[in-house]
Amino acid sequence: MKLPSEIRVDRGARLLTLRWPDGDERTIGHAQLRESCPCAECRRRRLAGDEVRAAEGVSVTDLQSMGYGMQIVFSDGHARGIYPWTYLAQLA
Ligand SMILES: [Zn+2]
């Protein structure tokens, strides 16, 4: 599995930047990350046809590497999503 060689969080611009081993660098907005949360609760809402809406100005406050991906903690208190690296690569 491909792991990012560098992870940067810009809280001012609310961007997450992932650099991959091949040098490819991709940026994802924090709101997009929040709305794409892969936790069971958010997945269930999307399956039910509801959108998961990010609160205005939501940002990433913490990251925990989990081996196969990373847990992302958001400023709205939501911290249940563990984003696999492959999923992050698709989002960016
Ligand atoms: Zn979620």
PDB file of C-alpha atoms and ligand atoms in Angstrom:
ATOM      1  CA  MET A   1       0.000   0.000   0.000  1.00  0.00           C
ATOM      2  CA  LYS A   2       1.125   3.482  -0.818  1.00  0.00           C
ATOM      3  CA  LEU A   3       1.718   5.723   2.190  1.00  0.00           C
ATOM      4  CA  PRO A   4       2.165   9.476   1.932  1.00  0.00           C
ATOM      5  CA  SER A   5       5.733  10.609   2.522  1.00  0.00           C
ATOM      6  CA  GLU A   6       4.544  13.921   3.927  1.00  0.00           C
ATOM      7  CA  ILE A   7       1.309  15.240   5.449  1.00  0.00           C
ATOM      8  CA  ARG A   8       0.781  18.946   5.957  1.00  0.00           C
ATOM      9  CA  VAL A   9      -2.163  20.693   7.573  1.00  0.00           C
ATOM     10  CA  ASP A  10      -2.717  24.357   6.848  1.00  0.00           C
ATOM     11  CA  ARG A  11      -5.359  25.500   9.321  1.00  0.00           C
ATOM     12  CA  GLY A  12      -5.420  29.048   7.976  1.00  0.00           C
ATOM     13  CA  ALA A  13      -6.219  27.995   4.424  1.00  0.00           C
ATOM     14  CA  ARG A  14      -8.034  24.873   5.748  1.00  0.00           C
ATOM     15  CA  LEU A  15      -6.152  22.575   3.416  1.00  0.00           C
ATOM     16  CA  LEU A  16      -4.604  19.147   3.868  1.00  0.00           C
ATOM     17  CA  THR A  17      -1.672  18.403   1.605  1.00  0.00           C
ATOM     18  CA  LEU A  18      -0.479  14.859   0.982  1.00  0.00           C
ATOM     19  CA  ARG A  19       2.782  14.183  -0.776  1.00  0.00           C
ATOM     20  CA  TRP A  20       3.081  10.683  -2.222  1.00  0.00           C
ATOM     21  CA  PRO A  21       6.341   8.766  -2.660  1.00  0.00           C
ATOM     22  CA  ASP A  22       6.295   9.399  -6.430  1.00  0.00           C
ATOM     23  CA  GLY A  23       6.439  13.145  -5.696  1.00  0.00           C
ATOM     24  CA  ASP A  24       2.797  13.745  -6.549  1.00  0.00           C
ATOM     25  CA  GLU A  25       1.338  16.335  -4.196  1.00  0.00           C
ATOM     26  CA  ARG A  26      -2.413  16.652  -3.663  1.00  0.00           C
ATOM     27  CA  THR A  27      -4.474  19.084  -1.634  1.00  0.00           C
ATOM     28  CA  ILE A  28      -7.893  18.477  -0.091  1.00  0.00           C
ATOM     29  CA  GLY A  29     -10.028  21.122   1.607  1.00  0.00           C
ATOM     30  CA  HIS A  30     -10.977  20.477   5.232  1.00  0.00           C
ATOM     31  CA  ALA A  31     -14.674  20.936   4.470  1.00  0.00           C
ATOM     32  CA  GLN A  32     -14.468  18.332   1.692  1.00  0.00           C
ATOM     33  CA  LEU A  33     -12.748  15.946   4.109  1.00  0.00           C
ATOM     34  CA  ARG A  34     -15.463  16.476   6.707  1.00  0.00           C
ATOM     35  CA  GLU A  35     -18.210  15.907   4.144  1.00  0.00           C
ATOM     36  CA  SER A  36     -16.461  12.741   2.947  1.00  0.00           C
ATOM     37  CA  CYS A  37     -16.076  11.299   6.454  1.00  0.00           C
ATOM     38  CA  PRO A  38     -16.009   7.495   6.148  1.00  0.00           C
ATOM     39  CA  CYS A  39     -17.226   6.687   9.681  1.00  0.00           C
ATOM     40  CA  ALA A  40     -20.215   4.362  10.052  1.00  0.00           C
ATOM     41  CA  GLU A  41     -22.526   7.197  11.090  1.00  0.00           C
ATOM     42  CA  CYS A  42     -21.678   9.464   8.118  1.00  0.00           C
ATOM     43  CA  ARG A  43     -21.767   6.533   5.685  1.00  0.00           C
ATOM     44  CA  ARG A  44     -25.214   5.592   6.951  1.00  0.00           C
ATOM     45  CA  ARG A  45     -26.431   9.158   6.441  1.00  0.00           C
ATOM     46  CA  ARG A  46     -25.122   9.234   2.877  1.00  0.00           C
ATOM     47  CA  LEU A  47     -26.654   5.836   2.123  1.00  0.00           C
ATOM     48  CA  ALA A  48     -29.982   7.173   3.398  1.00  0.00           C
ATOM     49  CA  GLY A  49     -29.681   9.991   0.869  1.00  0.00           C
ATOM     50  CA  ASP A  50     -28.720  12.708   3.328  1.00  0.00           C
ATOM     51  CA  GLU A  51     -25.761  14.917   2.672  1.00  0.00           C
ATOM     52  CA  VAL A  52     -23.127  15.235   5.354  1.00  0.00           C
ATOM     53  CA  ARG A  53     -22.693  18.994   5.487  1.00  0.00           C
ATOM     54  CA  ALA A  54     -19.568  20.565   6.943  1.00  0.00           C
ATOM     55  CA  ALA A  55     -20.156  23.428   9.346  1.00  0.00           C
ATOM     56  CA  GLU A  56     -18.967  26.808   8.118  1.00  0.00           C
ATOM     57  CA  GLY A  57     -15.250  27.209   8.740  1.00  0.00           C
ATOM     58  CA  VAL A  58     -14.692  23.622   9.886  1.00  0.00           C
ATOM     59  CA  SER A  59     -11.029  22.706  10.122  1.00  0.00           C
ATOM     60  CA  VAL A  60      -8.804  19.763  10.958  1.00  0.00           C
ATOM     61  CA  THR A  61      -7.480  20.041  14.507  1.00  0.00           C
ATOM     62  CA  ASP A  62      -5.601  16.758  14.868  1.00  0.00           C
ATOM     63  CA  LEU A  63      -4.419  13.728  12.925  1.00  0.00           C
ATOM     64  CA  GLN A  64      -3.603  10.268  14.237  1.00  0.00           C
ATOM     65  CA  SER A  65      -1.818   7.882  11.943  1.00  0.00           C
ATOM     66  CA  MET A  66      -3.422   4.446  12.198  1.00  0.00           C
ATOM     67  CA  GLY A  67      -1.165   2.443   9.906  1.00  0.00           C
ATOM     68  CA  TYR A  68      -3.647   1.850   7.067  1.00  0.00           C
ATOM     69  CA  GLY A  69      -4.835   5.424   7.175  1.00  0.00           C
ATOM     70  CA  MET A  70      -5.385   8.257   9.578  1.00  0.00           C
ATOM     71  CA  GLN A  71      -8.007   9.371  12.027  1.00  0.00           C
ATOM     72  CA  ILE A  72      -8.943  13.003  11.511  1.00  0.00           C
ATOM     73  CA  VAL A  73     -10.262  15.196  14.303  1.00  0.00           C
ATOM     74  CA  PHE A  74     -12.344  18.189  13.199  1.00  0.00           C
ATOM     75  CA  SER A  75     -13.057  21.480  14.930  1.00  0.00           C
ATOM     76  CA  ASP A  76     -16.764  20.563  15.118  1.00  0.00           C
ATOM     77  CA  GLY A  77     -15.796  17.732  17.492  1.00  0.00           C
ATOM     78  CA  HIS A  78     -16.287  14.960  14.944  1.00  0.00           C
ATOM     79  CA  ALA A  79     -13.412  12.472  15.241  1.00  0.00           C
ATOM     80  CA  ARG A  80     -14.877   9.108  14.275  1.00  0.00           C
ATOM     81  CA  GLY A  81     -13.635   8.901  10.720  1.00  0.00           C
ATOM     82  CA  ILE A  82     -10.592   6.825   9.894  1.00  0.00           C
ATOM     83  CA  TYR A  83      -9.566   7.692   6.365  1.00  0.00           C
ATOM     84  CA  PRO A  84      -7.668   4.898   4.594  1.00  0.00           C
ATOM     85  CA  TRP A  85      -4.743   6.156   2.504  1.00  0.00           C
ATOM     86  CA  THR A  86      -6.355   4.757  -0.642  1.00  0.00           C
ATOM     87  CA  TYR A  87      -9.531   6.737   0.120  1.00  0.00           C
ATOM     88  CA  LEU A  88      -7.521   9.940   0.668  1.00  0.00           C
ATOM     89  CA  ALA A  89      -5.710   9.360  -2.610  1.00  0.00           C
ATOM     90  CA  GLN A  90      -9.085   9.124  -4.381  1.00  0.00           C
ATOM     91  CA  LEU A  91     -10.470  12.257  -2.723  1.00  0.00           C
ATOM     92  CA  ALA A  92      -7.575  14.470  -3.687  1.00  0.00           C
TER      93      ALA A  92
HETATM   94 ZN    ZN B   1     -18.229  10.720  10.293  1.00  0.00          ZN
END
